[in-house]
Coordinates of C-alpha atoms in Angstrom, one line a residue:
Chain O
M1 CA 18.1 1.1 -8.8
L2 CA 18.5 1.9 -5.3
R3 CA 20.4 5.6 -4.0
K4 CA 23.5 5.6 -2.1
E5 CA 22.1 7.3 0.6
Q6 CA 18.6 5.2 1.4
S7 CA 21.5 1.6 1.0
D8 CA 23.2 2.8 3.2
L9 CA 20.2 3.5 5.0
L10 CA 19.1 0.5 5.2
T11 CA 22.7 -1.8 5.5
Q12 CA 25.2 0.4 8.5
T13 CA 23.5 -0.6 11.4
G14 CA 26.4 0.2 14.4
P15 CA 25.3 2.1 17.0
G16 CA 24.1 5.8 16.3
T17 CA 22.7 4.7 12.9
P18 CA 18.7 4.8 12.1
M19 CA 19.3 0.9 10.8
G20 CA 21.1 0.2 13.8
R21 CA 18.1 1.9 16.1
M22 CA 15.3 -0.1 13.7
F23 CA 17.2 -3.5 14.6
R24 CA 17.9 -2.3 18.0
S25 CA 13.7 -1.9 18.5
Y26 CA 13.5 -6.3 18.4
W27 CA 15.2 -9.8 19.9
I28 CA 17.2 -11.4 17.3
P29 CA 18.7 -14.6 18.1
A30 CA 22.0 -14.2 19.4
L31 CA 23.7 -18.0 19.9
L32 CA 22.8 -20.8 20.1
A33 CA 21.8 -22.7 23.2
D34 CA 24.1 -25.8 22.4
E35 CA 27.1 -23.1 22.6
L36 CA 27.5 -22.3 25.8
P37 CA 26.1 -25.8 27.1
E38 CA 26.4 -25.7 31.0
N39 CA 27.4 -23.1 33.8
D40 CA 31.1 -21.9 34.0
C41 CA 31.4 -22.8 31.0
P42 CA 34.2 -20.8 28.4
P43 CA 32.3 -17.7 27.2
V44 CA 31.9 -17.2 23.1
R45 CA 32.6 -14.0 21.5
V46 CA 30.1 -12.7 20.1
K47 CA 29.5 -9.5 17.3
L48 CA 26.3 -8.4 16.7
L49 CA 25.3 -4.9 15.2
S50 CA 28.6 -3.8 15.3
E51 CA 29.1 -4.7 18.8
R52 CA 31.9 -6.8 19.8
L53 CA 30.2 -9.0 22.9
L54 CA 30.9 -11.4 25.1
A55 CA 27.7 -14.1 26.4
F56 CA 28.5 -16.7 29.5
R57 CA 26.8 -18.5 31.9
D58 CA 27.0 -18.7 34.7
T59 CA 27.1 -20.9 38.3
N60 CA 24.0 -20.8 38.7
G61 CA 22.5 -20.9 35.2
R62 CA 22.3 -17.4 34.0
Y63 CA 22.9 -16.1 30.6
G64 CA 24.9 -12.3 30.4
L65 CA 26.0 -11.1 27.5
V66 CA 28.2 -8.1 28.4
D67 CA 31.0 -5.7 26.3
E68 CA 34.2 -8.0 25.5
F69 CA 36.5 -5.4 26.7
C70 CA 37.0 -5.3 30.2
A71 CA 36.3 -1.5 32.1
H72 CA 40.8 -1.4 33.4
R73 CA 42.7 -1.9 31.2
G74 CA 41.0 -2.8 27.5
V75 CA 42.0 -6.0 28.0
S76 CA 40.1 -8.7 26.1
L77 CA 37.5 -10.7 28.7
W78 CA 37.8 -13.9 26.9
F79 CA 40.3 -15.0 27.9
G80 CA 39.1 -14.6 31.3
R81 CA 38.0 -17.1 34.7
N82 CA 33.8 -18.0 34.8
E83 CA 33.8 -19.0 38.6
D84 CA 31.4 -17.8 41.5
C85 CA 29.0 -16.5 39.8
G86 CA 30.9 -14.2 37.3
L87 CA 33.1 -13.4 35.3
R88 CA 36.5 -12.5 35.7
C89 CA 39.9 -10.9 33.8
S90 CA 43.0 -12.9 34.5
Y91 CA 44.9 -9.9 33.7
H92 CA 44.5 -8.4 37.3
G93 CA 41.5 -10.3 38.4
W94 CA 38.6 -7.6 38.0
K95 CA 35.9 -9.1 37.8
Y96 CA 31.8 -9.2 36.3
D97 CA 28.4 -10.7 36.9
V98 CA 26.2 -10.8 33.9
T99 CA 24.5 -7.8 33.6
G100 CA 28.3 -6.5 33.1
Q101 CA 28.9 -4.5 36.6
C102 CA 32.3 -4.8 38.1
V103 CA 31.5 -6.7 41.3
D104 CA 35.4 -6.8 42.7
V105 CA 38.1 -5.0 41.9
P106 CA 41.1 -7.3 43.4
S107 CA 43.3 -4.0 44.2
E108 CA 40.9 -1.5 46.3
P109 CA 39.4 -2.1 48.9
E110 CA 36.1 -4.4 48.6
E111 CA 35.4 -1.1 51.8
S112 CA 35.2 1.3 49.1
G113 CA 33.2 0.7 47.0
F114 CA 35.1 1.2 43.9
A115 CA 33.2 -2.1 42.1
R116 CA 30.4 -0.6 42.2
K117 CA 31.2 2.7 40.0
I118 CA 32.2 -0.2 36.7
K119 CA 29.7 -1.9 34.8
L120 CA 29.6 -2.7 31.7
R121 CA 27.4 -2.8 28.6
S122 CA 25.6 -5.8 29.0
Y123 CA 22.1 -6.8 27.1
P124 CA 19.7 -9.2 27.7
L125 CA 20.7 -13.1 27.3
V126 CA 17.4 -15.5 27.1
E127 CA 17.2 -18.8 26.0
R128 CA 13.9 -19.4 23.6
G129 CA 13.6 -22.5 21.7
G130 CA 17.3 -23.7 21.4
V131 CA 18.6 -20.4 20.2
L132 CA 19.8 -17.4 22.8
W133 CA 18.2 -14.1 22.1
T134 CA 19.3 -10.2 22.8
Y135 CA 17.5 -7.3 22.9
M136 CA 19.7 -4.3 22.0
G137 CA 17.6 -1.5 22.7
P138 CA 16.4 1.4 25.8
A139 CA 15.5 -1.0 29.0
E140 CA 12.1 1.1 28.5
A141 CA 10.7 -0.1 25.2
Q142 CA 12.4 -4.0 25.5
P143 CA 9.3 -6.0 24.1
P144 CA 7.5 -9.0 25.4
L145 CA 9.3 -12.6 24.7
P146 CA 10.3 -13.7 21.0
E147 CA 7.1 -15.4 19.5
W148 CA 8.3 -17.6 16.4
E149 CA 6.6 -20.8 16.4
F150 CA 9.4 -23.0 15.5
I151 CA 10.5 -21.7 18.9
T152 CA 7.3 -21.8 20.2
V153 CA 7.7 -25.8 19.9
P154 CA 8.6 -28.9 21.4
P155 CA 12.5 -29.1 21.3
N156 CA 11.9 -32.3 19.4
H157 CA 10.2 -30.4 16.8
T158 CA 12.6 -27.7 15.8
F159 CA 15.5 -27.4 14.3
A160 CA 18.1 -24.6 14.4
S161 CA 21.5 -23.7 12.6
K162 CA 24.1 -20.5 12.2
R163 CA 26.7 -19.6 9.3
F164 CA 29.0 -17.0 8.5
Q165 CA 28.0 -15.0 5.9
E166 CA 30.1 -12.5 4.4
T167 CA 28.4 -9.8 3.2
N168 CA 25.9 -7.5 5.0
W169 CA 22.3 -9.2 5.4
L170 CA 20.4 -7.0 3.5
Q171 CA 21.7 -8.6 1.1
A172 CA 21.5 -12.2 1.8
M173 CA 17.8 -11.1 2.8
E174 CA 17.0 -9.9 -0.9
G175 CA 18.5 -13.1 -2.1
G176 CA 15.6 -14.9 0.9
I177 CA 12.6 -12.9 -1.0
D178 CA 13.6 -13.2 -4.2
S179 CA 12.3 -16.0 -5.2
S180 CA 12.0 -15.9 -8.7
H181 CA 16.0 -17.3 -8.4
V182 CA 14.5 -20.7 -7.4
S183 CA 12.7 -22.3 -10.4
F184 CA 17.3 -20.8 -11.6
L185 CA 19.6 -21.8 -8.7
H186 CA 17.9 -24.2 -6.9
R187 CA 16.4 -26.4 -9.7
G188 CA 18.7 -29.6 -9.3
D189 CA 17.6 -30.1 -5.2
L190 CA 13.8 -30.8 -5.1
N191 CA 14.0 -33.6 -6.1
S192 CA 17.0 -35.5 -4.3
D193 CA 17.6 -32.9 -1.3
P194 CA 15.6 -35.8 1.8
L195 CA 14.3 -32.0 3.2
F196 CA 12.2 -31.7 -0.3
K197 CA 12.3 -35.1 -2.4
G198 CA 8.1 -36.6 -2.7
A199 CA 6.3 -33.3 -2.2
R200 CA 3.0 -34.0 -4.9
G201 CA 3.5 -29.7 -4.8
N202 CA 7.2 -30.1 -6.7
Q203 CA 5.8 -32.0 -9.7
Y204 CA 3.7 -27.9 -10.4
N205 CA 6.6 -26.3 -9.3
L206 CA 8.9 -29.0 -12.3
S207 CA 6.5 -28.7 -15.3
D208 CA 6.4 -24.6 -14.8
A209 CA 9.8 -23.2 -14.4
R210 CA 7.8 -19.8 -14.8
P211 CA 5.8 -18.7 -12.2
V212 CA 3.7 -15.3 -12.3
F213 CA 4.5 -13.6 -8.0
E214 CA 1.8 -11.4 -6.5
V215 CA 3.6 -9.3 -3.8
V216 CA 1.2 -7.8 -1.3
E217 CA 1.5 -6.0 2.0
S218 CA 1.2 -7.8 5.0
P219 CA 0.7 -6.1 8.9
G220 CA 4.1 -7.3 9.8
G221 CA 6.3 -7.5 6.5
L222 CA 4.4 -8.7 3.3
Y223 CA 3.5 -11.8 1.3
I224 CA 5.0 -13.1 -2.1
G225 CA 2.3 -15.4 -3.9
A226 CA 4.4 -17.8 -6.5
R227 CA 1.0 -19.1 -9.2
R228 CA 1.4 -21.9 -10.6
N229 CA -1.3 -23.4 -13.2
A230 CA -2.8 -26.6 -11.0
E231 CA -5.5 -29.2 -11.9
G232 CA -9.3 -27.6 -12.9
G233 CA -8.2 -23.1 -13.4
H234 CA -6.7 -23.6 -10.0
Y235 CA -3.7 -22.1 -9.0
Y236 CA -0.7 -23.4 -6.8
W237 CA 0.5 -20.7 -4.5
R238 CA 3.1 -21.0 -2.6
I239 CA 3.4 -18.1 -0.2
T240 CA 6.6 -16.8 1.7
Q241 CA 6.4 -15.1 4.3
W242 CA 9.1 -11.7 4.6
V243 CA 8.3 -10.2 8.6
M244 CA 10.3 -7.0 9.4
P245 CA 13.9 -6.3 9.8
S246 CA 14.7 -10.2 8.9
F247 CA 13.0 -12.9 8.9
T248 CA 11.7 -15.0 6.6
M249 CA 9.7 -18.5 6.3
I250 CA 9.5 -20.9 2.8
A251 CA 6.0 -22.4 1.8
P252 CA 6.3 -25.9 3.3
R253 CA 6.0 -29.7 1.1
G254 CA 4.0 -32.3 1.2
N255 CA 5.1 -33.4 5.1
H256 CA 7.9 -32.5 5.2
T257 CA 8.9 -29.7 7.5
V258 CA 9.1 -25.8 6.8
H259 CA 11.6 -23.8 7.2
G260 CA 12.6 -20.0 6.6
H261 CA 15.5 -17.8 8.0
F262 CA 16.8 -14.7 10.0
W263 CA 19.5 -12.4 8.8
I264 CA 21.3 -11.1 11.5
P265 CA 24.0 -8.1 10.8
I266 CA 27.4 -8.5 12.6
D267 CA 28.6 -5.9 11.3
D268 CA 28.4 -3.8 7.9
E269 CA 30.1 -6.8 6.5
T270 CA 28.8 -9.7 7.6
C271 CA 25.8 -11.1 8.9
W272 CA 24.9 -14.5 10.4
A273 CA 22.2 -16.3 8.2
W274 CA 20.1 -18.8 11.0
S275 CA 18.2 -21.6 9.6
Y276 CA 15.3 -23.3 11.3
D277 CA 13.1 -26.5 10.3
Y278 CA 10.5 -27.5 12.7
H279 CA 6.8 -29.2 12.3
P280 CA 3.2 -28.3 14.7
L281 CA 2.5 -31.4 14.8
R282 CA 4.9 -33.5 14.6
E283 CA 9.0 -34.9 16.7
L284 CA 11.6 -34.6 13.7
T285 CA 12.6 -37.6 12.7
R286 CA 16.4 -38.6 12.9
A287 CA 15.8 -39.2 9.1
E288 CA 15.1 -34.8 9.5
R289 CA 17.8 -34.3 12.6
D290 CA 20.9 -36.5 10.3
A291 CA 20.2 -35.0 7.0
M292 CA 19.9 -31.0 8.5
R293 CA 23.6 -31.6 10.9
D294 CA 24.8 -33.2 7.7
G295 CA 24.2 -30.1 5.2
K296 CA 21.0 -30.3 3.2
G297 CA 17.9 -28.8 2.9
I298 CA 18.9 -24.8 3.9
H299 CA 21.6 -26.1 6.1
V300 CA 25.5 -26.7 5.4
K301 CA 29.1 -29.0 6.3
Y302 CA 31.2 -26.7 8.8
V303 CA 34.4 -25.9 8.9
P304 CA 35.1 -28.1 12.2
G305 CA 35.4 -26.3 15.1
T306 CA 33.1 -23.0 13.0
F307 CA 30.1 -21.5 11.6
R308 CA 31.7 -21.2 8.8
P309 CA 30.4 -23.6 5.6
L310 CA 33.0 -25.6 4.5
A311 CA 32.0 -24.9 1.6
N312 CA 33.6 -21.4 1.6
K313 CA 34.9 -18.6 -1.3
D314 CA 38.3 -18.9 0.0
N315 CA 37.8 -23.3 -1.8
D316 CA 35.6 -21.4 -4.7
Y317 CA 32.2 -23.7 -2.3
L318 CA 33.2 -26.5 -4.0
I319 CA 32.5 -25.7 -7.5
D320 CA 31.8 -28.7 -9.4
R321 CA 31.7 -27.7 -13.1
E322 CA 30.9 -31.5 -14.5
A323 CA 27.8 -32.0 -11.4
Q324 CA 27.3 -28.1 -14.0
K325 CA 27.2 -29.4 -17.4
A326 CA 25.7 -32.9 -16.3
G327 CA 22.6 -30.5 -15.4
R328 CA 22.1 -32.6 -11.5
T329 CA 23.2 -29.0 -9.8
F330 CA 22.3 -25.4 -11.2
S331 CA 25.8 -23.7 -10.9
G332 CA 27.5 -26.7 -10.0
V333 CA 28.0 -25.4 -6.1
E334 CA 25.7 -28.2 -3.5
G335 CA 23.3 -27.4 -1.5
I336 CA 20.5 -24.6 -1.8
A337 CA 22.4 -22.7 1.3
M338 CA 25.6 -22.3 -0.3
Q339 CA 24.6 -22.1 -4.0
D340 CA 22.9 -18.4 -2.5
A341 CA 25.3 -17.5 0.0
S342 CA 28.5 -18.5 -3.0
L343 CA 26.3 -15.5 -5.6
Q344 CA 25.9 -13.3 -2.6
E345 CA 29.2 -13.4 -1.3
S346 CA 30.6 -12.9 -5.5
M347 CA 28.4 -9.8 -5.0
G348 CA 31.1 -8.5 -2.9
P349 CA 30.4 -7.1 0.8
V350 CA 27.5 -4.5 -0.2
V351 CA 26.7 -4.5 -3.1
D352 CA 26.6 -1.2 -5.4
R353 CA 23.2 -1.0 -5.5
T354 CA 23.3 2.3 -7.9
K355 CA 24.5 0.1 -11.1
E356 CA 21.1 -3.1 -11.0
N357 CA 19.2 -3.4 -12.9
L358 CA 16.0 -4.9 -11.4
V359 CA 13.5 -5.9 -13.2
S360 CA 9.0 -6.5 -13.1
T361 CA 9.5 -9.8 -10.8
D362 CA 11.7 -7.9 -8.1
N363 CA 9.4 -6.6 -6.5
G364 CA 9.4 -8.7 -3.5
I365 CA 12.9 -6.9 -2.8
I366 CA 11.6 -3.4 -3.9
M367 CA 8.4 -3.3 -2.2
A368 CA 10.5 -5.0 1.1
R369 CA 13.3 -2.2 1.1
H370 CA 10.9 0.0 0.3
R371 CA 8.3 -0.8 3.8
L372 CA 11.9 -0.4 5.5
V373 CA 12.7 2.7 4.3
R374 CA 9.5 3.5 5.6
A375 CA 9.8 1.6 9.4
V376 CA 13.4 3.0 9.3
K377 CA 12.8 6.6 8.7
A378 CA 9.2 6.5 11.4
L379 CA 10.9 5.1 14.0
A380 CA 13.9 8.5 14.3
D381 CA 11.4 10.9 12.8
K382 CA 8.5 10.0 15.3
G383 CA 9.3 7.0 17.5
T384 CA 6.9 4.7 15.7
V385 CA 6.9 1.4 16.8
P386 CA 7.7 -0.5 13.4
P387 CA 6.0 -3.8 12.1
G388 CA 7.3 -7.4 13.0
F389 CA 7.7 -5.8 17.7
E390 CA 4.0 -7.3 18.0
A391 CA 3.9 -11.4 18.4
A392 CA 0.8 -10.8 15.6
H393 CA 3.2 -10.5 13.9
Q394 CA 5.1 -13.2 14.9
K395 CA 2.1 -16.3 14.7
V396 CA 2.6 -16.8 11.2
R397 CA 3.2 -19.3 8.2
S398 CA 3.6 -19.1 5.3
A399 CA 1.8 -22.0 2.5
A400 CA 1.5 -24.1 -0.1
V401 CA -2.4 -24.3 -1.5
V402 CA -4.5 -25.2 -4.8
L403 CA -7.0 -22.2 -4.8
P404 CA -9.5 -21.2 -7.8
P405 CA -7.8 -18.7 -10.2
D406 CA -10.9 -15.3 -8.8
V407 CA -9.5 -16.2 -5.5
P408 CA -7.1 -13.9 -3.4
F409 CA -4.3 -15.8 -1.2
T410 CA -4.5 -13.4 0.6
E411 CA -8.6 -14.8 1.5
G412 CA -8.2 -18.2 0.7
A413 CA -4.8 -19.1 2.4
R414 CA -6.4 -16.1 5.9
E415 CA -6.4 -19.2 8.1
A416 CA -3.4 -21.3 6.9
L417 CA -1.1 -17.3 7.0
I418 CA -1.5 -17.8 10.9
V419 CA -0.1 -20.4 13.6
R420 CA -3.4 -22.2 14.4
P421 CA -2.2 -24.3 17.1
A422 CA -2.6 -27.9 16.5
V423 CA -3.7 -27.6 12.5
A424 CA -0.4 -28.7 10.2
P425 CA 0.6 -26.3 8.4
A426 CA -0.3 -26.0 5.4
S427 CA 1.3 -27.9 2.4
V428 CA 1.2 -29.4 -0.9
Chain N
M1 CA 38.1 -11.3 -5.2
S2 CA 34.3 -10.4 -3.7
S3 CA 36.5 -8.9 -0.8
A4 CA 35.7 -4.7 0.1
A5 CA 38.5 -3.4 -1.3
E6 CA 38.2 -5.8 -4.8
A7 CA 35.5 -4.6 -5.6
R8 CA 37.5 -0.5 -6.5
Y9 CA 38.2 -2.1 -9.6
R10 CA 35.4 -3.2 -11.0
V11 CA 33.9 -1.6 -14.5
Q12 CA 32.4 2.3 -13.9
V13 CA 31.1 2.2 -17.2
P14 CA 26.8 1.9 -17.5
N15 CA 26.0 -1.2 -18.2
S16 CA 22.3 -0.2 -19.0
L17 CA 20.1 1.4 -21.3
P18 CA 17.0 3.5 -20.7
R19 CA 14.5 1.9 -20.6
A20 CA 11.0 2.2 -22.0
I21 CA 7.6 2.2 -19.5
K22 CA 4.7 2.6 -20.1
V23 CA 1.3 3.2 -17.3
I24 CA -1.8 3.7 -17.8
G25 CA -5.0 4.0 -15.4
L26 CA -8.1 2.1 -15.9
D27 CA -10.4 2.8 -14.1
S28 CA -10.9 6.2 -12.1
A29 CA -8.2 4.9 -9.6
G30 CA -5.6 4.0 -11.8
D31 CA -6.3 7.4 -13.7
Q32 CA -5.8 9.3 -10.3
V33 CA -2.5 8.2 -9.3
I34 CA -1.2 8.0 -13.4
R35 CA -1.0 11.1 -12.6
Q36 CA -0.4 12.2 -9.7
L37 CA 2.9 10.0 -10.8
N38 CA 3.3 12.2 -13.9
A39 CA 3.8 15.6 -11.9
A40 CA 6.7 13.6 -11.3
G41 CA 8.5 14.0 -13.8
W42 CA 10.2 10.8 -15.3
Q43 CA 12.9 10.4 -18.2
H44 CA 11.6 7.5 -19.5
A45 CA 7.9 6.9 -18.0
A46 CA 5.1 7.9 -20.0
F47 CA 1.6 7.6 -18.9
F48 CA -2.2 7.3 -20.1
T49 CA -5.7 6.4 -19.8
A50 CA -7.2 3.1 -20.8
V51 CA -10.9 3.5 -23.2
S52 CA -12.3 1.6 -21.0
R53 CA -13.6 -1.7 -23.5
H54 CA -11.6 0.0 -26.3
D55 CA -8.3 -0.4 -28.1
D56 CA -7.4 3.1 -27.1
L57 CA -6.0 5.5 -25.2
R58 CA -5.6 8.7 -24.0
D59 CA -3.1 10.2 -23.2
L60 CA -3.0 13.1 -19.6
E61 CA -3.2 15.6 -22.5
G62 CA -7.0 13.9 -24.1
R63 CA -5.0 12.8 -26.8
S64 CA -6.4 9.7 -28.5
R65 CA -2.8 7.3 -29.3
S66 CA -3.3 3.6 -30.3
V67 CA -2.4 0.3 -28.2
A68 CA -0.9 -1.2 -30.3
D69 CA 1.7 1.4 -30.7
E70 CA 2.2 2.4 -27.5
V71 CA 2.5 -1.1 -26.2
D72 CA 5.7 -1.4 -29.6
A73 CA 7.3 1.4 -27.8
A74 CA 7.1 -0.6 -25.0
D75 CA 10.0 -2.0 -22.5
L76 CA 7.2 -3.2 -19.8
V77 CA 3.4 -1.7 -19.4
V78 CA 2.4 -1.6 -15.3
L79 CA -0.7 -1.1 -16.0
I80 CA -3.1 1.1 -12.1
A81 CA -7.2 -0.8 -10.9
G82 CA -9.0 0.1 -7.7
P83 CA -11.4 -2.3 -6.1
G84 CA -14.5 -2.5 -7.6
G85 CA -13.2 -5.0 -11.4
H86 CA -13.6 -1.6 -13.2
A87 CA -10.2 -2.5 -15.6
H88 CA -11.7 -3.6 -18.6
A89 CA -8.8 -2.8 -20.5
A90 CA -6.4 -4.8 -19.2
A91 CA -7.8 -8.1 -21.7
A92 CA -7.4 -5.8 -24.7
I93 CA -4.0 -3.8 -24.0
G94 CA -2.7 -7.3 -21.7
E95 CA -3.6 -9.3 -25.8
A96 CA -1.4 -6.9 -27.2
C97 CA 1.5 -7.1 -24.6
S98 CA 1.4 -10.8 -25.0
R99 CA 1.7 -10.7 -28.3
R100 CA 4.7 -8.5 -28.7
R101 CA 6.0 -10.5 -25.4
V102 CA 6.2 -7.3 -23.5
M103 CA 6.6 -8.1 -20.1
T104 CA 3.2 -6.5 -17.5
T105 CA 2.3 -5.9 -13.9
G106 CA 0.1 -5.4 -12.5
F107 CA -1.3 -2.6 -9.9
V108 CA -3.7 -2.7 -7.6
V109 CA -4.4 0.7 -4.8
G110 CA -6.3 2.0 -2.9
V111 CA -7.3 -1.7 -1.1
A112 CA -7.3 -0.6 2.8
A113 CA -10.5 0.0 2.4
A114 CA -12.0 -2.5 -0.4
S115 CA -13.6 -5.9 0.3
E116 CA -12.3 -9.5 -0.9
K117 CA -14.4 -9.1 -2.9
E118 CA -13.9 -5.6 -4.9
L119 CA -10.6 -7.0 -5.0
S120 CA -10.9 -10.9 -6.5
K121 CA -13.3 -8.8 -9.8
T122 CA -10.8 -6.9 -10.0
L123 CA -8.0 -10.0 -9.4
V124 CA -9.6 -11.1 -11.7
Q125 CA -10.1 -9.2 -14.7
L126 CA -5.8 -8.2 -14.1
R127 CA -5.0 -11.6 -13.1
P128 CA -4.0 -13.0 -16.8
W129 CA -2.7 -10.1 -18.1
S130 CA -0.4 -9.5 -15.4
L131 CA 3.4 -11.5 -15.2
M132 CA 3.5 -9.4 -11.8
V133 CA 0.6 -8.1 -9.6
V134 CA 1.2 -6.1 -6.4
I135 CA -0.6 -5.4 -4.1
A136 CA 0.0 -1.9 -1.9
H137 CA -1.6 -0.5 0.9
S138 CA 0.1 2.7 -0.3
D139 CA 0.1 4.7 -3.7
D140 CA 3.4 5.9 -3.2
Y141 CA 4.9 2.9 -3.4
I142 CA 4.8 3.1 -7.8
A143 CA 7.3 6.0 -7.8
D144 CA 9.1 3.7 -5.4
M145 CA 9.7 1.0 -7.8
M146 CA 9.5 2.7 -10.8
T147 CA 12.6 4.7 -9.6
A148 CA 14.1 1.6 -9.1
L149 CA 13.1 -0.2 -12.6
R150 CA 15.4 3.4 -13.6
A151 CA 12.1 5.2 -14.7

C-alpha cells in the first residue's frame, strides 16, 4: 500500500513536479539514432516528461530537440522543411536551428533583428551507443554524458529497442524489479527462447520455483538478489541491479547477452520501455540480432511503422488460451516483454496503490519507492543530487554466481557487480 | 477495459482483512529499532524482544510471551538484528514459523559502519529462517515497509 500523495509524488513527472525535476537531473534516452538516419531527414515527434518536442538532424549532422510548435501561430513544426541547417515552418517560413533559436522570419526585414528575439525551448540531444540522449534540466546542472556499459561497448556488441507502453513509468519499472513473478509468468520461456536457453543456471531456476530474496541498498539504487539452492550446500544467486531513477539490469544466463531496461515517462499515463542487450567481450551473432529484431528475449514485434507492440490491448495481446492450457505459456501471451506489459497495462494507466496488498516478497518494490521518495524530497528541499547521477553508479553489472552459504552476495560478487573492462560478466 | 475512464468503475469496497505482524528484536540493535517503531503506534503490529537462545519472548513491558503463541497468531514475523552475530534466537523463532508455515522477513540494521565479516555472522543466523532478507542502510525503511504491508 502506498498513500495517494506518495503515489502522486512518484507518478507525476511533468514540468514543475518534484519527480519531474528528478528525471530532469539525468541524461535520459529520447530516440533511437536510427530514427534520424541522415542529415536533413524528416523530423520526429517526441513527447517526454509531458512535453511535446520535435527531434531533427540538420544539414551538418547536428541533433536538435526543440519545442514542437512554432512561436508564431503555434503550428506543429513536424510539417516543416528540414533544410539548410534549420527547420522551416511550412506555414509562414519561420526557421529554427538545433538550439531552437529562430534564424529567419521572412516577413520581417533581416536587419530588424526580430528573429534573434525568438527562441524555442530546446534540449541537448547527443548520440551515444546508437541511442539519442537528452538532458531536460537546467543547463548549469548538466551532468557528464551517460556511462552505461551497453552504450560504451563497440556498436556490434550491442542492440537496443524501445516499445510504447500504456502505463505510467513507475508501474512498468516496478514490474522490472518484481523478481518473484519470474517463476510464474515467464516460466515457459527459459528453455525455449533462443536468447535464454541452454544456460546451466536455467536448471537452478526450473528446479526451485520458490527462491528466497535479499534486498540490499546499493550506492545508486538497489541490488535484488534471488537465491536458490545449488550443489554442495552452496547458493545460486541472480543479482539484479536497479539504478535510480529507472534503469535495471537483469542477471545474465550462460554466455548469452546481458540485458535490461529503462522506463522513461512520455506523460503520466504512458511510457517508453527501452530494452537493451549487449555483451562486453564479443559481437552479437547474426542469429542473436535477428532474434532480437524478431521480438525474442525482452524485445517485441511492432505494428509496422510504429513502436507499438503488435500484440497490444486492442487485440487482447493475441492471447492463446490453448497455449496457456497446455503450459507452453503461463498467461497465454507470447514473449517476455508482452507478458509483462499485458498485465501491467491491465492495471490501468496509473494503478491505485492505496488498494494493493503487498507481501513480504515485494520488499524490492517497497524499498525502491522508499529510496525514490527520499531522493525526490532531498532534491526538492535541499537540492541534493540524486543517486544514479554519478558515473560510478552507472558502471555496474548484474551477475549470476554460485557462493558459499555464509557469504553476503555483495561481498562474494563485489567485483562482478561493477564494470571491468575485458572481463566477461559473471554468469552461470 | 484498462483505460483511465474504465478505472472509475472498479469495485470500491475493501479487498482484504487486517494482517497480524509480529516484530521481534533479536539483539540490542534490533531491540532499539522495535522500541522506536512501537512509538509510532501501529494497528496490526506487536513488538517483542527475543530472550537469547531461549524459546521465549518479552513484550515491551517486560512480560514473558510464548514464541508458539505469538507465531500462531501471526501472518508475518519480522526478525530484526544488527551485524555481529548476536541473533541466536532466530533459530527457535524461525523453526516455530516454519512448523506453522508463517512467512518470515529478516532485517539487518545498522550495517553502514559494519564490516562484511560482522554482517556475514548475522546473515548465517538469519538466512535459514528468513524467506526474505533486507539489508537497509537507513533504519526508517522498516516503518515504510510496515506501512506498505498495512501493519
